[in-house]
């Protein structure tokens, strides 16, 4: 697996990929807050937002993973 620095400096994580990841993060945040979303899906979204995968994507995007977790109220 490539390091974060290698991914940042390559075409592997291009603008299209970045846009997709941003949309996934936004949707997960929305899902945690939407009472119309079934509870098990809200929980899945919370678990993913706390995951190392989400943390890595946040780092690649220059976002603060801890700030997202704090704002969403996950933990």
mmCIF file of N, CA and C in Angstrom:
data_model
loop_
_atom_site.group_PDB
_atom_site.id
_atom_site.type_symbol
_atom_site.label_atom_id
_atom_site.label_comp_id
_atom_site.label_asym_id
_atom_site.label_seq_id
_atom_site.Cartn_x
_atom_site.Cartn_y
_atom_site.Cartn_z
ATOM 1 N N UNK A 1 0.845 -1.183 0.000
ATOM 2 C CA UNK A 1 0.000 0.000 0.000
ATOM 3 C C UNK A 1 0.889 1.245 0.000
ATOM 4 N N UNK A 2 0.501 2.225 -0.770
ATOM 5 C CA UNK A 2 1.264 3.464 -0.855
ATOM 6 C C UNK A 2 1.089 4.287 0.416
ATOM 7 N N UNK A 3 2.106 5.076 0.727
ATOM 8 C CA UNK A 3 2.007 5.970 1.875
ATOM 9 C C UNK A 3 1.113 7.144 1.513
ATOM 10 N N UNK A 4 0.652 7.857 2.536
ATOM 11 C CA UNK A 4 -0.194 9.029 2.306
ATOM 12 C C UNK A 4 0.548 10.043 1.443
ATOM 13 N N UNK A 5 1.817 10.280 1.738
ATOM 14 C CA UNK A 5 2.606 11.260 0.972
ATOM 15 C C UNK A 5 2.679 10.854 -0.493
ATOM 16 N N UNK A 6 2.871 9.576 -0.759
ATOM 17 C CA UNK A 6 2.947 9.100 -2.138
ATOM 18 C C UNK A 6 1.610 9.296 -2.846
ATOM 19 N N UNK A 7 0.523 9.057 -2.133
ATOM 20 C CA UNK A 7 -0.797 9.250 -2.725
ATOM 21 C C UNK A 7 -1.061 10.718 -3.032
ATOM 22 N N UNK A 8 -0.646 11.594 -2.122
ATOM 23 C CA UNK A 8 -0.854 13.027 -2.329
ATOM 24 C C UNK A 8 -0.125 13.518 -3.566
ATOM 25 N N UNK A 9 1.014 12.922 -3.857
ATOM 26 C CA UNK A 9 1.855 13.376 -4.957
ATOM 27 C C UNK A 9 1.641 12.593 -6.244
ATOM 28 N N UNK A 10 0.593 11.822 -6.317
ATOM 29 C CA UNK A 10 0.356 11.014 -7.511
ATOM 30 C C UNK A 10 -1.015 11.322 -8.099
ATOM 31 N N UNK A 11 -1.238 10.772 -9.260
ATOM 32 C CA UNK A 11 -2.547 10.905 -9.895
ATOM 33 C C UNK A 11 -3.537 9.900 -9.324
ATOM 34 N N UNK A 12 -3.056 9.012 -8.448
ATOM 35 C CA UNK A 12 -3.920 7.988 -7.851
ATOM 36 C C UNK A 12 -5.107 8.621 -7.150
ATOM 37 N N UNK A 13 -4.862 9.708 -6.433
ATOM 38 C CA UNK A 13 -5.916 10.389 -5.682
ATOM 39 C C UNK A 13 -6.192 11.713 -6.384
ATOM 40 N N UNK A 14 -6.774 11.623 -7.579
ATOM 41 C CA UNK A 14 -7.010 12.800 -8.391
ATOM 42 C C UNK A 14 -8.268 13.549 -7.945
ATOM 43 N N UNK A 15 -8.603 14.605 -8.651
ATOM 44 C CA UNK A 15 -9.736 15.435 -8.248
ATOM 45 C C UNK A 15 -11.053 14.669 -8.230
ATOM 46 N N UNK A 16 -11.253 13.782 -9.179
ATOM 47 C CA UNK A 16 -12.479 12.975 -9.207
ATOM 48 C C UNK A 16 -12.570 12.114 -7.954
ATOM 49 N N UNK A 17 -11.462 11.496 -7.577
ATOM 50 C CA UNK A 17 -11.439 10.680 -6.362
ATOM 51 C C UNK A 17 -11.700 11.533 -5.129
ATOM 52 N N UNK A 18 -11.086 12.701 -5.091
ATOM 53 C CA UNK A 18 -11.285 13.608 -3.960
ATOM 54 C C UNK A 18 -12.754 13.989 -3.828
ATOM 55 N N UNK A 19 -13.375 14.337 -4.950
ATOM 56 C CA UNK A 19 -14.789 14.725 -4.929
ATOM 57 C C UNK A 19 -15.666 13.585 -4.423
ATOM 58 N N UNK A 20 -15.363 12.382 -4.852
ATOM 59 C CA UNK A 20 -16.134 11.223 -4.400
ATOM 60 C C UNK A 20 -15.996 11.030 -2.893
ATOM 61 N N UNK A 21 -14.777 11.120 -2.390
ATOM 62 C CA UNK A 21 -14.548 10.923 -0.958
ATOM 63 C C UNK A 21 -15.252 12.015 -0.147
ATOM 64 N N UNK A 22 -15.201 13.253 -0.618
ATOM 65 C CA UNK A 22 -15.900 14.341 0.069
ATOM 66 C C UNK A 22 -17.396 14.039 0.132
ATOM 67 N N UNK A 23 -17.958 13.553 -0.958
ATOM 68 C CA UNK A 23 -19.389 13.222 -0.982
ATOM 69 C C UNK A 23 -19.715 12.078 -0.026
ATOM 70 N N UNK A 24 -18.823 11.096 0.064
ATOM 71 C CA UNK A 24 -19.050 9.975 0.985
ATOM 72 C C UNK A 24 -19.022 10.469 2.430
ATOM 73 N N UNK A 25 -18.060 11.321 2.757
ATOM 74 C CA UNK A 25 -17.972 11.862 4.110
ATOM 75 C C UNK A 25 -19.207 12.704 4.430
ATOM 76 N N UNK A 26 -19.604 13.566 3.499
ATOM 77 C CA UNK A 26 -20.802 14.399 3.719
ATOM 78 C C UNK A 26 -22.046 13.538 3.928
ATOM 79 N N UNK A 27 -22.185 12.489 3.113
ATOM 80 C CA UNK A 27 -23.357 11.626 3.249
ATOM 81 C C UNK A 27 -23.344 10.899 4.589
ATOM 82 N N UNK A 28 -22.187 10.456 5.024
ATOM 83 C CA UNK A 28 -22.100 9.786 6.328
ATOM 84 C C UNK A 28 -22.507 10.741 7.440
ATOM 85 N N UNK A 29 -22.062 11.987 7.349
ATOM 86 C CA UNK A 29 -22.443 12.980 8.352
ATOM 87 C C UNK A 29 -23.957 13.190 8.339
ATOM 88 N N UNK A 30 -24.521 13.348 7.144
ATOM 89 C CA UNK A 30 -25.977 13.528 7.024
ATOM 90 C C UNK A 30 -26.721 12.326 7.598
ATOM 91 N N UNK A 31 -26.228 11.130 7.281
ATOM 92 C CA UNK A 31 -26.891 9.915 7.759
ATOM 93 C C UNK A 31 -26.901 9.820 9.278
ATOM 94 N N UNK A 32 -25.860 10.316 9.933
ATOM 95 C CA UNK A 32 -25.829 10.246 11.395
ATOM 96 C C UNK A 32 -26.862 11.173 12.023
ATOM 97 N N UNK A 33 -27.263 12.194 11.302
ATOM 98 C CA UNK A 33 -28.182 13.204 11.843
ATOM 99 C C UNK A 33 -29.637 13.021 11.427
ATOM 100 N N UNK A 34 -29.876 12.272 10.380
ATOM 101 C CA UNK A 34 -31.209 12.150 9.805
ATOM 102 C C UNK A 34 -32.010 11.052 10.505
ATOM 103 N N UNK A 35 -33.041 11.449 11.214
ATOM 104 C CA UNK A 35 -33.873 10.485 11.952
ATOM 105 C C UNK A 35 -34.704 9.604 11.018
ATOM 106 N N UNK A 36 -34.800 9.986 9.734
ATOM 107 C CA UNK A 36 -35.523 9.167 8.762
ATOM 108 C C UNK A 36 -34.663 7.992 8.279
ATOM 109 N N UNK A 37 -33.378 8.068 8.514
ATOM 110 C CA UNK A 37 -32.467 6.972 8.165
ATOM 111 C C UNK A 37 -32.591 5.911 9.255
ATOM 112 N N UNK A 38 -32.764 4.651 8.869
ATOM 113 C CA UNK A 38 -32.868 3.588 9.883
ATOM 114 C C UNK A 38 -31.681 3.608 10.845
ATOM 115 N N UNK A 39 -31.949 3.282 12.090
ATOM 116 C CA UNK A 39 -30.932 3.326 13.142
ATOM 117 C C UNK A 39 -29.672 2.541 12.779
ATOM 118 N N UNK A 40 -29.833 1.361 12.185
ATOM 119 C CA UNK A 40 -28.649 0.560 11.868
ATOM 120 C C UNK A 40 -27.766 1.257 10.829
ATOM 121 N N UNK A 41 -28.355 2.024 9.918
ATOM 122 C CA UNK A 41 -27.548 2.763 8.939
ATOM 123 C C UNK A 41 -26.895 3.990 9.569
ATOM 124 N N UNK A 42 -27.590 4.627 10.507
ATOM 125 C CA UNK A 42 -26.969 5.740 11.237
ATOM 126 C C UNK A 42 -25.758 5.238 12.014
ATOM 127 N N UNK A 43 -25.896 4.079 12.635
ATOM 128 C CA UNK A 43 -24.774 3.490 13.382
ATOM 129 C C UNK A 43 -23.625 3.116 12.455
ATOM 130 N N UNK A 44 -23.948 2.550 11.278
ATOM 131 C CA UNK A 44 -22.900 2.225 10.303
ATOM 132 C C UNK A 44 -22.139 3.473 9.890
ATOM 133 N N UNK A 45 -22.861 4.570 9.681
ATOM 134 C CA UNK A 45 -22.222 5.830 9.297
ATOM 135 C C UNK A 45 -21.304 6.317 10.410
ATOM 136 N N UNK A 46 -21.754 6.217 11.655
ATOM 137 C CA UNK A 46 -20.920 6.630 12.792
ATOM 138 C C UNK A 46 -19.660 5.784 12.889
ATOM 139 N N UNK A 47 -19.816 4.492 12.732
ATOM 140 C CA UNK A 47 -18.668 3.586 12.802
ATOM 141 C C UNK A 47 -17.670 3.925 11.699
ATOM 142 N N UNK A 48 -18.166 4.184 10.494
ATOM 143 C CA UNK A 48 -17.255 4.510 9.402
ATOM 144 C C UNK A 48 -16.549 5.846 9.647
ATOM 145 N N UNK A 49 -17.279 6.834 10.152
ATOM 146 C CA UNK A 49 -16.663 8.127 10.427
ATOM 147 C C UNK A 49 -15.548 8.017 11.457
ATOM 148 N N UNK A 50 -15.649 7.066 12.364
ATOM 149 C CA UNK A 50 -14.606 6.855 13.373
ATOM 150 C C UNK A 50 -13.461 5.982 12.872
ATOM 151 N N UNK A 51 -13.603 5.412 11.701
ATOM 152 C CA UNK A 51 -12.644 4.420 11.209
ATOM 153 C C UNK A 51 -11.321 5.036 10.755
ATOM 154 N N UNK A 52 -10.315 4.171 10.684
ATOM 155 C CA UNK A 52 -9.008 4.578 10.168
ATOM 156 C C UNK A 52 -9.111 4.968 8.696
ATOM 157 N N UNK A 53 -10.004 4.327 7.957
ATOM 158 C CA UNK A 53 -10.192 4.683 6.547
ATOM 159 C C UNK A 53 -10.639 6.128 6.414
ATOM 160 N N UNK A 54 -11.639 6.503 7.192
ATOM 161 C CA UNK A 54 -12.129 7.878 7.154
ATOM 162 C C UNK A 54 -11.028 8.834 7.594
ATOM 163 N N UNK A 55 -10.302 8.476 8.626
ATOM 164 C CA UNK A 55 -9.206 9.321 9.109
ATOM 165 C C UNK A 55 -8.160 9.533 8.015
ATOM 166 N N UNK A 56 -7.808 8.478 7.296
ATOM 167 C CA UNK A 56 -6.836 8.576 6.208
ATOM 168 C C UNK A 56 -7.351 9.482 5.097
ATOM 169 N N UNK A 57 -8.617 9.299 4.722
ATOM 170 C CA UNK A 57 -9.196 10.158 3.686
ATOM 171 C C UNK A 57 -9.193 11.621 4.131
ATOM 172 N N UNK A 58 -9.520 11.869 5.371
ATOM 173 C CA UNK A 58 -9.492 13.242 5.891
ATOM 174 C C UNK A 58 -8.085 13.833 5.784
ATOM 175 N N UNK A 59 -7.085 13.048 6.130
ATOM 176 C CA UNK A 59 -5.697 13.511 6.030
ATOM 177 C C UNK A 59 -5.335 13.846 4.591
ATOM 178 N N UNK A 60 -5.747 13.001 3.663
ATOM 179 C CA UNK A 60 -5.467 13.242 2.253
ATOM 180 C C UNK A 60 -6.142 14.510 1.746
ATOM 181 N N UNK A 61 -7.317 14.806 2.298
ATOM 182 C CA UNK A 61 -8.080 15.981 1.880
ATOM 183 C C UNK A 61 -7.706 17.236 2.654
ATOM 184 N N UNK A 62 -6.884 17.076 3.683
ATOM 185 C CA UNK A 62 -6.515 18.220 4.503
ATOM 186 C C UNK A 62 -7.605 18.620 5.476
ATOM 187 N N UNK A 63 -8.454 17.656 5.833
ATOM 188 C CA UNK A 63 -9.534 17.899 6.793
ATOM 189 C C UNK A 63 -9.128 17.396 8.169
ATOM 190 N N UNK A 64 -9.720 17.978 9.181
ATOM 191 C CA UNK A 64 -9.467 17.533 10.541
ATOM 192 C C UNK A 64 -10.462 16.433 10.908
ATOM 193 N N UNK A 65 -9.963 15.214 10.976
ATOM 194 C CA UNK A 65 -10.816 14.088 11.339
ATOM 195 C C UNK A 65 -11.414 14.280 12.734
ATOM 196 N N UNK A 66 -10.596 14.736 13.665
ATOM 197 C CA UNK A 66 -11.090 14.920 15.036
ATOM 198 C C UNK A 66 -12.182 15.993 15.091
ATOM 199 N N UNK A 67 -12.079 17.014 14.262
ATOM 200 C CA UNK A 67 -13.105 18.057 14.231
ATOM 201 C C UNK A 67 -14.421 17.510 13.667
ATOM 202 N N UNK A 68 -14.334 16.681 12.668
ATOM 203 C CA UNK A 68 -15.542 16.055 12.110
ATOM 204 C C UNK A 68 -16.196 15.194 13.164
ATOM 205 N N UNK A 69 -15.414 14.386 13.857
ATOM 206 C CA UNK A 69 -15.953 13.511 14.904
ATOM 207 C C UNK A 69 -16.605 14.358 16.005
ATOM 208 N N UNK A 70 -15.951 15.426 16.391
ATOM 209 C CA UNK A 70 -16.481 16.301 17.455
ATOM 210 C C UNK A 70 -17.803 16.941 17.031
ATOM 211 N N UNK A 71 -17.854 17.454 15.827
ATOM 212 C CA UNK A 71 -19.071 18.129 15.341
ATOM 213 C C UNK A 71 -20.247 17.175 15.181
ATOM 214 N N UNK A 72 -19.951 15.964 14.742
ATOM 215 C CA UNK A 72 -21.011 14.983 14.536
ATOM 216 C C UNK A 72 -21.486 14.416 15.858
ATOM 217 N N UNK A 73 -20.619 14.480 16.865
ATOM 218 C CA UNK A 73 -20.990 13.953 18.180
ATOM 219 C C UNK A 73 -20.801 12.463 18.272
ATOM 220 N N UNK A 74 -19.909 11.942 17.448
ATOM 221 C CA UNK A 74 -19.590 10.516 17.497
ATOM 222 C C UNK A 74 -18.576 10.322 18.607
ATOM 223 N N UNK A 75 -18.604 9.229 19.269
ATOM 224 C CA UNK A 75 -17.688 8.793 20.345
ATOM 225 C C UNK A 75 -18.490 8.238 21.461
#
